[in-house]
mmCIF file of C-alpha atoms and ligand atoms in Angstrom:
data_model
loop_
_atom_site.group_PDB
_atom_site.id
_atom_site.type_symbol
_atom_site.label_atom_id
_atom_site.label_comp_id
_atom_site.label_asym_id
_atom_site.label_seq_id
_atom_site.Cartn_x
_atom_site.Cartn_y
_atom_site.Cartn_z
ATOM 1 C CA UNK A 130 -49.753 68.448 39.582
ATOM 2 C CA UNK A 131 -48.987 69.468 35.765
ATOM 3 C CA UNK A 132 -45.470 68.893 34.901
ATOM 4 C CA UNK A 133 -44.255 69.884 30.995
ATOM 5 C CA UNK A 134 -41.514 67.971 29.442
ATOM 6 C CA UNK A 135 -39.109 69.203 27.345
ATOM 7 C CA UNK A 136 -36.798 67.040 24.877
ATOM 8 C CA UNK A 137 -39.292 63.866 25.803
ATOM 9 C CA UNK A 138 -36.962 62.138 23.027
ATOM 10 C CA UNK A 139 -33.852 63.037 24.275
ATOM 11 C CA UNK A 140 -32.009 59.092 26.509
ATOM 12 C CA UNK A 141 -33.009 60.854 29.346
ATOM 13 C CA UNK A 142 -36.569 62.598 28.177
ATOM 14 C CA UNK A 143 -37.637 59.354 26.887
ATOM 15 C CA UNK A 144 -37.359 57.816 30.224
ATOM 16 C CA UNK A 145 -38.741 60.749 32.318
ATOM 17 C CA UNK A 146 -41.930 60.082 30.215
ATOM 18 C CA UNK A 147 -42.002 56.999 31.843
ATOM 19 C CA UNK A 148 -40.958 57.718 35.529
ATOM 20 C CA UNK A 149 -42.869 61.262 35.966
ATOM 21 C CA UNK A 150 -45.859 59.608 34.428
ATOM 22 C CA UNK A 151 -47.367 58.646 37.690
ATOM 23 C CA UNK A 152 -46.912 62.117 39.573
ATOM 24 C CA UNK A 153 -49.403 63.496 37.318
ATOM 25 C CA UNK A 154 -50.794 65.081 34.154
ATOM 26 C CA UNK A 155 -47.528 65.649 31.912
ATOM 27 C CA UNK A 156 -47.191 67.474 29.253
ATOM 28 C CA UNK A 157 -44.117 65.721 27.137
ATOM 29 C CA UNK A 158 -42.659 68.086 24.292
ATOM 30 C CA UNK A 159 -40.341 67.676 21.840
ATOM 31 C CA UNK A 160 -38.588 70.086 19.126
ATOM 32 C CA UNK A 161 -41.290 70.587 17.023
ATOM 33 C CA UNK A 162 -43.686 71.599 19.578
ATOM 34 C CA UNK A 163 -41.041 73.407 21.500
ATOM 35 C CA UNK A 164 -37.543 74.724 20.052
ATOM 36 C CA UNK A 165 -35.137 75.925 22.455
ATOM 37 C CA UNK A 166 -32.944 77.997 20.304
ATOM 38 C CA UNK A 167 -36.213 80.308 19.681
ATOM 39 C CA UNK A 168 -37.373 81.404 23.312
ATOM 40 C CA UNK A 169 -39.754 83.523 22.938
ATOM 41 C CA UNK A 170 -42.309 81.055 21.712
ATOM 42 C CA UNK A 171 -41.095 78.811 24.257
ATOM 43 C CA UNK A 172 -41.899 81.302 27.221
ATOM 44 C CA UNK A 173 -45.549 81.539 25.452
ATOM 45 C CA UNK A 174 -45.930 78.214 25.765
ATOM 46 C CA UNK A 175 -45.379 77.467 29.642
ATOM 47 C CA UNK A 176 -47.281 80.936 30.413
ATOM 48 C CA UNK A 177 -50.071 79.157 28.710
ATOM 49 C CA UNK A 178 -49.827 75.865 30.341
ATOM 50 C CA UNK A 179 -49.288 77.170 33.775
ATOM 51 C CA UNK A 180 -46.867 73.850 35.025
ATOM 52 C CA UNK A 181 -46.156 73.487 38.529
ATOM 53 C CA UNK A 182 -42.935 71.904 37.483
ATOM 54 C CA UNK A 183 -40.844 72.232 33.843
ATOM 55 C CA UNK A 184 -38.038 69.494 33.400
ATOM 56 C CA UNK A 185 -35.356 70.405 30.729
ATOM 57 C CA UNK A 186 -34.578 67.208 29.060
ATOM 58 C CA UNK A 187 -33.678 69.181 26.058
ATOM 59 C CA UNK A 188 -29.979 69.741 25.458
ATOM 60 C CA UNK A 189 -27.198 70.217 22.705
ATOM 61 C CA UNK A 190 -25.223 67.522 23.383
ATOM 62 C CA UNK A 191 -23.025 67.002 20.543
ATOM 63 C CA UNK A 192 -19.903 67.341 22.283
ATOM 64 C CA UNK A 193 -17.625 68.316 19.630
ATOM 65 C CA UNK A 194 -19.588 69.631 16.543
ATOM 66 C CA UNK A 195 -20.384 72.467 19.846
ATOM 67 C CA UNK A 196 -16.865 73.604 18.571
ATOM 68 C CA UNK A 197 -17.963 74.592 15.098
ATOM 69 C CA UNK A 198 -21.621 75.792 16.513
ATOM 70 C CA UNK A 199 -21.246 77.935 19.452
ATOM 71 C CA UNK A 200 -23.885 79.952 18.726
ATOM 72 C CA UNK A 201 -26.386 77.367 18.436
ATOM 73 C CA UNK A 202 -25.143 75.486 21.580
ATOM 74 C CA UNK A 203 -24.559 78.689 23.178
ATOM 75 C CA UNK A 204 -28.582 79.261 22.443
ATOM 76 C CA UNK A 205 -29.856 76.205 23.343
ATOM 77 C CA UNK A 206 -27.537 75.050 26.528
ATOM 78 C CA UNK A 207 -27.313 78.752 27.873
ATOM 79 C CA UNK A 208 -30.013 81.101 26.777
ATOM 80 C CA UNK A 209 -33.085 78.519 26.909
ATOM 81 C CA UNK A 210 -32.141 77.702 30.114
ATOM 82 C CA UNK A 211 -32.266 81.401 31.070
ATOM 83 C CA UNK A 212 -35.713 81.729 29.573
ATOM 84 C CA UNK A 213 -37.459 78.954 31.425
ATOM 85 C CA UNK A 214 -36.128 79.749 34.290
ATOM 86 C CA UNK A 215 -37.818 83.425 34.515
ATOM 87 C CA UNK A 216 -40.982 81.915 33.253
ATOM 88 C CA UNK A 217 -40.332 79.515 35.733
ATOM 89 C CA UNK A 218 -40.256 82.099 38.157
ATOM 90 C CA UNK A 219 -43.364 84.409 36.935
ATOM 91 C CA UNK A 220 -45.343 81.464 36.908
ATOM 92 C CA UNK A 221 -44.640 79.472 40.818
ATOM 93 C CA UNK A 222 -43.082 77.000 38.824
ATOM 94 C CA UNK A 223 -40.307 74.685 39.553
ATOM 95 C CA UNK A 224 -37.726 74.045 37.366
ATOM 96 C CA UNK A 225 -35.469 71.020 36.769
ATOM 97 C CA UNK A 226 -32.461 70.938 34.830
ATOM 98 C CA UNK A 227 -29.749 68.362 33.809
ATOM 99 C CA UNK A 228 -25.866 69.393 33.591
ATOM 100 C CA UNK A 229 -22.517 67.597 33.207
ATOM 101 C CA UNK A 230 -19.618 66.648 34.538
ATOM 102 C CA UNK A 231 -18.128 68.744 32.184
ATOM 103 C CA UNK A 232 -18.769 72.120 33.459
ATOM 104 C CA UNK A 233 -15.653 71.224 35.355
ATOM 105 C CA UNK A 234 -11.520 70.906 34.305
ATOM 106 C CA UNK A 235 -10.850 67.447 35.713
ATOM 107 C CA UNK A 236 -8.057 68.235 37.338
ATOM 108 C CA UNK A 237 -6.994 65.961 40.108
ATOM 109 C CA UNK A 238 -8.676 62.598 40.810
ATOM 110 C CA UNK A 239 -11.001 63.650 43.465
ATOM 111 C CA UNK A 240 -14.982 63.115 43.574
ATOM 112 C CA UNK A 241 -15.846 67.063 42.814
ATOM 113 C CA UNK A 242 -18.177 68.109 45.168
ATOM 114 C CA UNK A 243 -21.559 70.803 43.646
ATOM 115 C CA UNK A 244 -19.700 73.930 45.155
ATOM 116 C CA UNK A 245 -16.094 72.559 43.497
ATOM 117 C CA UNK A 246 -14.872 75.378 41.174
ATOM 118 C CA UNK A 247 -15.685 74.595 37.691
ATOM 119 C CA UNK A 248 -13.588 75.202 34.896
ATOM 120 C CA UNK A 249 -15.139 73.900 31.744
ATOM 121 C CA UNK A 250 -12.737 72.653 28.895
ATOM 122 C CA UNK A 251 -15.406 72.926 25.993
ATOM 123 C CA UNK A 252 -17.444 75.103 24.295
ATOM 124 C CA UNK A 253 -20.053 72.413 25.504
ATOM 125 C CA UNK A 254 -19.186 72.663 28.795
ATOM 126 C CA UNK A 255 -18.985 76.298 29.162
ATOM 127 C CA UNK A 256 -22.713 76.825 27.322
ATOM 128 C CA UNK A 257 -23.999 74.335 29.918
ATOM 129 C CA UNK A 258 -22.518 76.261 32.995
ATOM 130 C CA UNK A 259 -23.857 79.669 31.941
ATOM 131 C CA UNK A 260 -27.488 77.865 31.713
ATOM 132 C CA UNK A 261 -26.652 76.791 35.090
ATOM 133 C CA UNK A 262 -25.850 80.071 36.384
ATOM 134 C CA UNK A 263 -28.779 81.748 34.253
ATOM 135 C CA UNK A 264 -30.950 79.544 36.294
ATOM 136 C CA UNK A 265 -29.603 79.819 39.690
ATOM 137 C CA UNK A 266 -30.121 83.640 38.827
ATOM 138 C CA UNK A 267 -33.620 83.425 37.791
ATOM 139 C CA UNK A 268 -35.029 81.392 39.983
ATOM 140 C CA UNK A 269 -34.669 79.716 43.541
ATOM 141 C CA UNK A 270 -37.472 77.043 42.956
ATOM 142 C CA UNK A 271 -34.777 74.867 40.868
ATOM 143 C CA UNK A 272 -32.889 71.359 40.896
ATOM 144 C CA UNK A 273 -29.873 70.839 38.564
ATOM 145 C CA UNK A 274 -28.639 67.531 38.024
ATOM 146 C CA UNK A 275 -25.204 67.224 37.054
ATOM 147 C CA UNK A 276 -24.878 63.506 35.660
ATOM 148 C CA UNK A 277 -22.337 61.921 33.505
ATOM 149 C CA UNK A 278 -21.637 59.697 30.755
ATOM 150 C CA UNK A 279 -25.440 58.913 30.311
ATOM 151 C CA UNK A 280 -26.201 55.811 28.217
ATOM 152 C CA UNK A 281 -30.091 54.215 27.653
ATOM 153 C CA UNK A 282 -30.893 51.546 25.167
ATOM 154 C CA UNK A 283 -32.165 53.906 23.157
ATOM 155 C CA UNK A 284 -30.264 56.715 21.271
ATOM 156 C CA UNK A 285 -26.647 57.236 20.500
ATOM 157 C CA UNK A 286 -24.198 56.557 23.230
ATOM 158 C CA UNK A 287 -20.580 55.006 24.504
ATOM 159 C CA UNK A 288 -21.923 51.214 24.435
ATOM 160 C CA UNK A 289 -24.017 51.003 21.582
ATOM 161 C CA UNK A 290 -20.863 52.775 19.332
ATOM 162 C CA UNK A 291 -18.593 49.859 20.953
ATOM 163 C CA UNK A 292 -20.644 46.687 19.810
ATOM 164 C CA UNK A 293 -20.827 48.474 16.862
ATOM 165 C CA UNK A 294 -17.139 48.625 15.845
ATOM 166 C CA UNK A 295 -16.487 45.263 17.803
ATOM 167 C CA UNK A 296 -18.471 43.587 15.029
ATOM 168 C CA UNK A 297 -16.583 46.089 12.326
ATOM 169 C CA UNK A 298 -13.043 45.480 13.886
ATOM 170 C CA UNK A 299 -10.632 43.092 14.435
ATOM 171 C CA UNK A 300 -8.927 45.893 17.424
ATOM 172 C CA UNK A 301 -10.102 48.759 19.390
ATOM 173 C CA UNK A 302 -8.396 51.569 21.011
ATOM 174 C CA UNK A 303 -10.537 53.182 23.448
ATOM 175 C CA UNK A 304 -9.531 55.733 26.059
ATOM 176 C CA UNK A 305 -8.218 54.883 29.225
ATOM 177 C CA UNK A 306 -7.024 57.745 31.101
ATOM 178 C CA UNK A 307 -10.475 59.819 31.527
ATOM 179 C CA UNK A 308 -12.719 58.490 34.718
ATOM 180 C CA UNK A 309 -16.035 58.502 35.520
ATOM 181 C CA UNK A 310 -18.977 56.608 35.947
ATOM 182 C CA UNK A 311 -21.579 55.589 33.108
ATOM 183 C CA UNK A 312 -24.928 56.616 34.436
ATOM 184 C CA UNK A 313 -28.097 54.703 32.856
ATOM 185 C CA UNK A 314 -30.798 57.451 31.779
ATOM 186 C CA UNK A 315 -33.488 54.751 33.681
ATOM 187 C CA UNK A 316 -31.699 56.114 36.951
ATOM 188 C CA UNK A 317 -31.796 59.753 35.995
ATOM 189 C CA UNK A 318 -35.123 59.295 35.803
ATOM 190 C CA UNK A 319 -36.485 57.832 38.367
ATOM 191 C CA UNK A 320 -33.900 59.596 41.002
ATOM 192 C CA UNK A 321 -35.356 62.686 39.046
ATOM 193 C CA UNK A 322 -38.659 61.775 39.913
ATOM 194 C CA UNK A 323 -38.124 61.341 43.595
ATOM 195 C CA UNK A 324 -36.232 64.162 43.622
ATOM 196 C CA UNK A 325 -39.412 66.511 42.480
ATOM 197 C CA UNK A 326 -41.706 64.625 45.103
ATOM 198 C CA UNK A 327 -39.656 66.119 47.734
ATOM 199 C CA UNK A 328 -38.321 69.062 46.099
ATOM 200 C CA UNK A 329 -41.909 70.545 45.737
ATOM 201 C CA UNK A 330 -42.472 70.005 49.492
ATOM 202 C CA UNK A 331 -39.329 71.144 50.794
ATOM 203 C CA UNK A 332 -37.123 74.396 50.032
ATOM 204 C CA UNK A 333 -34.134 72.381 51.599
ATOM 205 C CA UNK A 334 -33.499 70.790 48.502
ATOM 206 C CA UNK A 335 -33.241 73.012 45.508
ATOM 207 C CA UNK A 336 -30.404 73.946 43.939
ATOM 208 C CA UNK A 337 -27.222 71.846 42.311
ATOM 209 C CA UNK A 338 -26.964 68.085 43.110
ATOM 210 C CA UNK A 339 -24.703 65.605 41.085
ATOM 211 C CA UNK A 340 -26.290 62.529 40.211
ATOM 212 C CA UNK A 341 -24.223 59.449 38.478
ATOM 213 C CA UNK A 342 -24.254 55.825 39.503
ATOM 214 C CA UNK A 343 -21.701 54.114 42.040
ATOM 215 C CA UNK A 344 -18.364 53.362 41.219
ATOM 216 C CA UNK A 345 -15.647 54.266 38.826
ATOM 217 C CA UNK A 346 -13.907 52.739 35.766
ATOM 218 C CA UNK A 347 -12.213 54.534 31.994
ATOM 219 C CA UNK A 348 -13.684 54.826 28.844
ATOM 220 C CA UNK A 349 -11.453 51.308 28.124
ATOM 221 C CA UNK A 350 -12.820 49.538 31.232
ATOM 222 C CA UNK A 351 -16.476 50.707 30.294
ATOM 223 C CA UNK A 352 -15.667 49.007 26.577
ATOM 224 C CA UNK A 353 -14.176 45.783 28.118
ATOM 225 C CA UNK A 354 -17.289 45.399 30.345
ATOM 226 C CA UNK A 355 -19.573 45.918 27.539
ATOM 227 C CA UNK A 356 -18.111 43.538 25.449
ATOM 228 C CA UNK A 357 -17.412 41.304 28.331
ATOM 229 C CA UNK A 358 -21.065 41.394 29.251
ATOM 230 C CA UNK A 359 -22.366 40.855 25.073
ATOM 231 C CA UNK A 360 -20.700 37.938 24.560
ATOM 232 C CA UNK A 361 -21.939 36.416 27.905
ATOM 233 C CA UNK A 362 -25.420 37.497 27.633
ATOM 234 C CA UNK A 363 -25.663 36.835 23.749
ATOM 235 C CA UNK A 364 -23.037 33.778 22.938
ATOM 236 C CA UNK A 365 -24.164 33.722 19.132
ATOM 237 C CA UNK A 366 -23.039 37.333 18.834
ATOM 238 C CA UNK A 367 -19.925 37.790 16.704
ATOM 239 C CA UNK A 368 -17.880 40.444 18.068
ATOM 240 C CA UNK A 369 -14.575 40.462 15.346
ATOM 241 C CA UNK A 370 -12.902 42.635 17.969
ATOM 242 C CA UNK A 371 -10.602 40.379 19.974
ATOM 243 C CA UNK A 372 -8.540 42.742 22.039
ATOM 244 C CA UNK A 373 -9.199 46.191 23.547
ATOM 245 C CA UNK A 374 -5.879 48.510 23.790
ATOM 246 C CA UNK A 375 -5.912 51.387 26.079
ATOM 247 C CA UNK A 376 -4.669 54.297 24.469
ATOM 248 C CA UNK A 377 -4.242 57.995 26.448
ATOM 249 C CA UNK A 378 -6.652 60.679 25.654
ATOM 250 C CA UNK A 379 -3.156 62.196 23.231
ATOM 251 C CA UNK A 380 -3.542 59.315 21.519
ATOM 252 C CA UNK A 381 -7.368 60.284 20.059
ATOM 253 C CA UNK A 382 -7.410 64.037 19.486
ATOM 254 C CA UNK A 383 -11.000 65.391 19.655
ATOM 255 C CA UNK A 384 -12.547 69.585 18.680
ATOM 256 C CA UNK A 385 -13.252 69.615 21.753
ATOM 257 C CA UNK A 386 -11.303 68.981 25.033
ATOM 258 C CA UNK A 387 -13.051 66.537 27.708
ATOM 259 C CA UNK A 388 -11.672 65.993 31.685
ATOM 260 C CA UNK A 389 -9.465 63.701 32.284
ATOM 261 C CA UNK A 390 -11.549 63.117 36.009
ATOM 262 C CA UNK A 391 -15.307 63.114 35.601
ATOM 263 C CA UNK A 392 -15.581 61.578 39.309
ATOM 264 C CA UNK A 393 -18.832 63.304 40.856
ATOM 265 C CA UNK A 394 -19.719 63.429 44.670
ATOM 266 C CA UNK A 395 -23.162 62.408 45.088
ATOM 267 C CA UNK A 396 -23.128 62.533 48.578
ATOM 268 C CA UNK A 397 -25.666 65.470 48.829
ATOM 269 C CA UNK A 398 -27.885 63.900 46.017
ATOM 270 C CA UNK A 399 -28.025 60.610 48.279
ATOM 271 C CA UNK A 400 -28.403 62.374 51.897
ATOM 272 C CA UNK A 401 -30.828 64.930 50.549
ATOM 273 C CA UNK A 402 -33.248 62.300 48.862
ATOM 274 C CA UNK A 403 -32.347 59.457 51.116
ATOM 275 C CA UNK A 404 -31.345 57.722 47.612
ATOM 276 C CA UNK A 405 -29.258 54.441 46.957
ATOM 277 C CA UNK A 406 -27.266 54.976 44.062
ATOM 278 C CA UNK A 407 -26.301 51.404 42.126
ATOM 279 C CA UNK A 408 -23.063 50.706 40.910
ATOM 280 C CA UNK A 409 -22.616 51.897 36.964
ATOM 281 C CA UNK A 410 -22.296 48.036 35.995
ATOM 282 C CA UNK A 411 -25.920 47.552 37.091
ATOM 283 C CA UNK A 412 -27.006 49.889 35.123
ATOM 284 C CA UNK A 413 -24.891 48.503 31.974
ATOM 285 C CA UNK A 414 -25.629 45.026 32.495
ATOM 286 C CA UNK A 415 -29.143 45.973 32.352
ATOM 287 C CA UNK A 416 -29.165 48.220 29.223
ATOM 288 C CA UNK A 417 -27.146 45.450 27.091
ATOM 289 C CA UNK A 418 -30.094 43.078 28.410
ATOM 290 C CA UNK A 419 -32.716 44.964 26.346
ATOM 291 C CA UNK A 420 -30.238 45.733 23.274
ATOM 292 C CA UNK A 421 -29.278 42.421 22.857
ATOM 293 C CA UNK A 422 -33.193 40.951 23.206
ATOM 294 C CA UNK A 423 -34.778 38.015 24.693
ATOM 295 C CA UNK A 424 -31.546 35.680 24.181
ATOM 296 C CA UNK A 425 -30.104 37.438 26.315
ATOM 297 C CA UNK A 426 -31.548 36.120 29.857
ATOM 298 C CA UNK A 427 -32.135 32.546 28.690
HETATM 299 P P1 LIG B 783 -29.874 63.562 24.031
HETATM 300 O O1 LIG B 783 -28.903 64.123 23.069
HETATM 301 O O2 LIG B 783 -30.186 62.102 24.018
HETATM 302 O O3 LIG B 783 -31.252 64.343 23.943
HETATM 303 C C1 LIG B 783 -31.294 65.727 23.829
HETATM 304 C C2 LIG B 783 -32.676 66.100 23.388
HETATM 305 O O4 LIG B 783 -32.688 67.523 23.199
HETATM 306 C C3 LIG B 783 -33.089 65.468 22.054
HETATM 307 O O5 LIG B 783 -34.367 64.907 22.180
HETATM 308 C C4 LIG B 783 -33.108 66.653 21.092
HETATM 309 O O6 LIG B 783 -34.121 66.595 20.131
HETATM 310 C C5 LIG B 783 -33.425 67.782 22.059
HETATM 311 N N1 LIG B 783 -33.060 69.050 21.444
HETATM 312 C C6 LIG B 783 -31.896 69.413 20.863
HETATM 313 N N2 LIG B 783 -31.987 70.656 20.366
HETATM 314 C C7 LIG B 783 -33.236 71.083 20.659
HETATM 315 C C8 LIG B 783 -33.943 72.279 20.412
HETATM 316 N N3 LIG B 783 -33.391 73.299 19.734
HETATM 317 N N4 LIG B 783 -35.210 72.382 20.862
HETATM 318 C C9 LIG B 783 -35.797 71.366 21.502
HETATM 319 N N5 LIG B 783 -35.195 70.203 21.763
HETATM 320 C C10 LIG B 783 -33.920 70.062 21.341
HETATM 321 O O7 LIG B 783 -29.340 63.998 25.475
HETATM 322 P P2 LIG B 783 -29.350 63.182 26.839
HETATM 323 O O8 LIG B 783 -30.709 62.667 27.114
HETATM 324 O O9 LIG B 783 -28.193 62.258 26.833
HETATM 325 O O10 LIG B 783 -29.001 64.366 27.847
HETATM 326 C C11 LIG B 783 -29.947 64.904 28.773
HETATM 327 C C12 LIG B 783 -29.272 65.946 29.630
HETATM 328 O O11 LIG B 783 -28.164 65.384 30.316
HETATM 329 C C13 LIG B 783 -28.709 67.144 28.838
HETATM 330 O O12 LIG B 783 -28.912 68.304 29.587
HETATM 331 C C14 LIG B 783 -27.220 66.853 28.748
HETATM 332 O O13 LIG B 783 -26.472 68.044 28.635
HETATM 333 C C15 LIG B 783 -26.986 66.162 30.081
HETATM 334 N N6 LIG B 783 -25.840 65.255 30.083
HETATM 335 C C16 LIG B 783 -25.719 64.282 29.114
HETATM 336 C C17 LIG B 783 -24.629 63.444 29.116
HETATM 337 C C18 LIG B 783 -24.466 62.385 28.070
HETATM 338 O O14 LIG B 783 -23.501 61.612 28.149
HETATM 339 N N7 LIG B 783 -25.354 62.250 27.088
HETATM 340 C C19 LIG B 783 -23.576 63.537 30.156
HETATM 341 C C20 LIG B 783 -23.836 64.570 31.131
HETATM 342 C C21 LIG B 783 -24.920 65.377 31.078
HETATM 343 P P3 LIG B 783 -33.936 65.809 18.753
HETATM 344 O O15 LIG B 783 -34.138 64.376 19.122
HETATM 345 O O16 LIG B 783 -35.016 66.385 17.901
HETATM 346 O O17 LIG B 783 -32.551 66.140 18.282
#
């Protein structure tokens, strides 16, 4: 089976190299070899290599600069989408595709369900829901995977900003009235890769699926456990920061809006795949293990 990668350098891509690896000859792409914000070239390329199965791991994901760029997120989170999935189409392919919590208003503190109304709050969120519905237009043979706050030990993300400033600052004031669950890009791998085993076998599963790790907690509880879990794991660090304050999301104006609940319902993810989902602090503890090196599990 040939599966192409897109944005192989992306949290997410990065690990997908690793976890489709073993399904069979992949193809692993990143910007240079394939832009998304110029399709036609990009169509050229899967006609050529003929894929049974094209995962998008390529995204504009800068959250608020999507403000000030909505044309270029607009391209690359809504139009590319669009594109691979008719190529998709004309070529048997299946296509798999990561989305966000965001496409939704977070009203409410409910788990949202896939068939929830969405009701996105961004620019970012609404470029990501058109590429969503460009897909689900284009082409049955598809799997979207809404996740959430994704964090990996490598790349930009939540944790790695918080040690950061903990070593910068004698205070923080993180966010503590938006929920979710931090979801390791490891997991969105590998659940991604079990996912396509089945997927290409079975028409039951296609379609939208929301994949984040067990459990809940705020943007504050996420920084307290990741600051809990450095100076356990690393004793010789030296974290300035001694307190974390919660402050509401009023308190930290952003461009762009975010929702206040980010809770997603994998139940269909889990009964569908006949997956185990670990609880977020798993997949934490484990990421801080490799950032924080060998110390860390003597
Ligand atoms: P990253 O920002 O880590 O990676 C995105 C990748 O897309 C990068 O490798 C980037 O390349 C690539 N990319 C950006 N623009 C282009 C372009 N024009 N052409 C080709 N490649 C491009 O994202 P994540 O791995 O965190 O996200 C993966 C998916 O999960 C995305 O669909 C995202 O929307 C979704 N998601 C992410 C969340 C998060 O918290 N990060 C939360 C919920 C969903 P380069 O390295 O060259 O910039």
């Amino acid at each position: 089976m040939k599966i192409l990668l897109l944005g192989k350098n992306g949290q997410v891509g990065w690990e997908l190299q690793r976890s489709l690896a073993p399904l069979g000859e992949l193809v692993a792409l990143d910007r240079r070899d394939a832009d998304l914000s110029h399709p036609e070239p990009l169509r050229e390329r899967v006609r050529q290599l003929r894929p049974a199965v094209v995962v998008n791991a390529a995204a504009y994901t800068a959250v608020d600069k999507a403000e000030s760029e909505p044309v270029l997120a607009h391209a690359i989170n809504a139009l590319a989408p669009g594109a691979l999935a008719e190529v998709a189409h004309e070529v048997g392919a299946l296509l798999v595709h990561f989305s966000t919590d965001y496409v939704f208003d977070g009203s409410g503190d409910a788990p949202r369900a896939e068939a929830a109304p969405t009701g996105p709050l961004s620019v970012y969120g609404q470029t990501k829901l058109e590429g969503e519905q460009r897909i689900q237009a284009a082409c049955d043979r598809h799997l979207i995977l809404r996740t959430s706050w994704v964090h990996a030990a490598r790349g930009g993300n939540f944790a790695r900003t918080m040690l950061r400033l903990a070593q910068e600052r004698e205070e923080l004031k993180v966010i503590d009235d938006q929920i979710g669950a931090p979801t390791g890009a490891d997991l969105i791998a590998d659940v991604t890769a079990h996912a396509i085993r089945q997927a290409v076998r079975d028409p039951a599963c296609m379609g939208v699926h929301h994949l984040a790790a067990a459990g809940e907690t705020s943007w504050h509880g996420y920084a307290r456990f990741v600051l809990d879990m450095a100076r356990e794991l690393q004793p010789g660090l030296v974290l300035r920061a001694r307190e974390v304050l919660p402050i509401p999301t009023s308190a930290y104006p952003t461009p762009a809006r975010r929702p206040l609940n980010s809770r997603l319902d994998t139940t269909r993810l889990r009964q569908t795949f006949g997956l185990n989902l670990p609880h977020w602090k798993t997949g934490v503890q484990r990421m801080l293990s490799e950032i924080l090196g060998p110390k860390a599990t003597t």
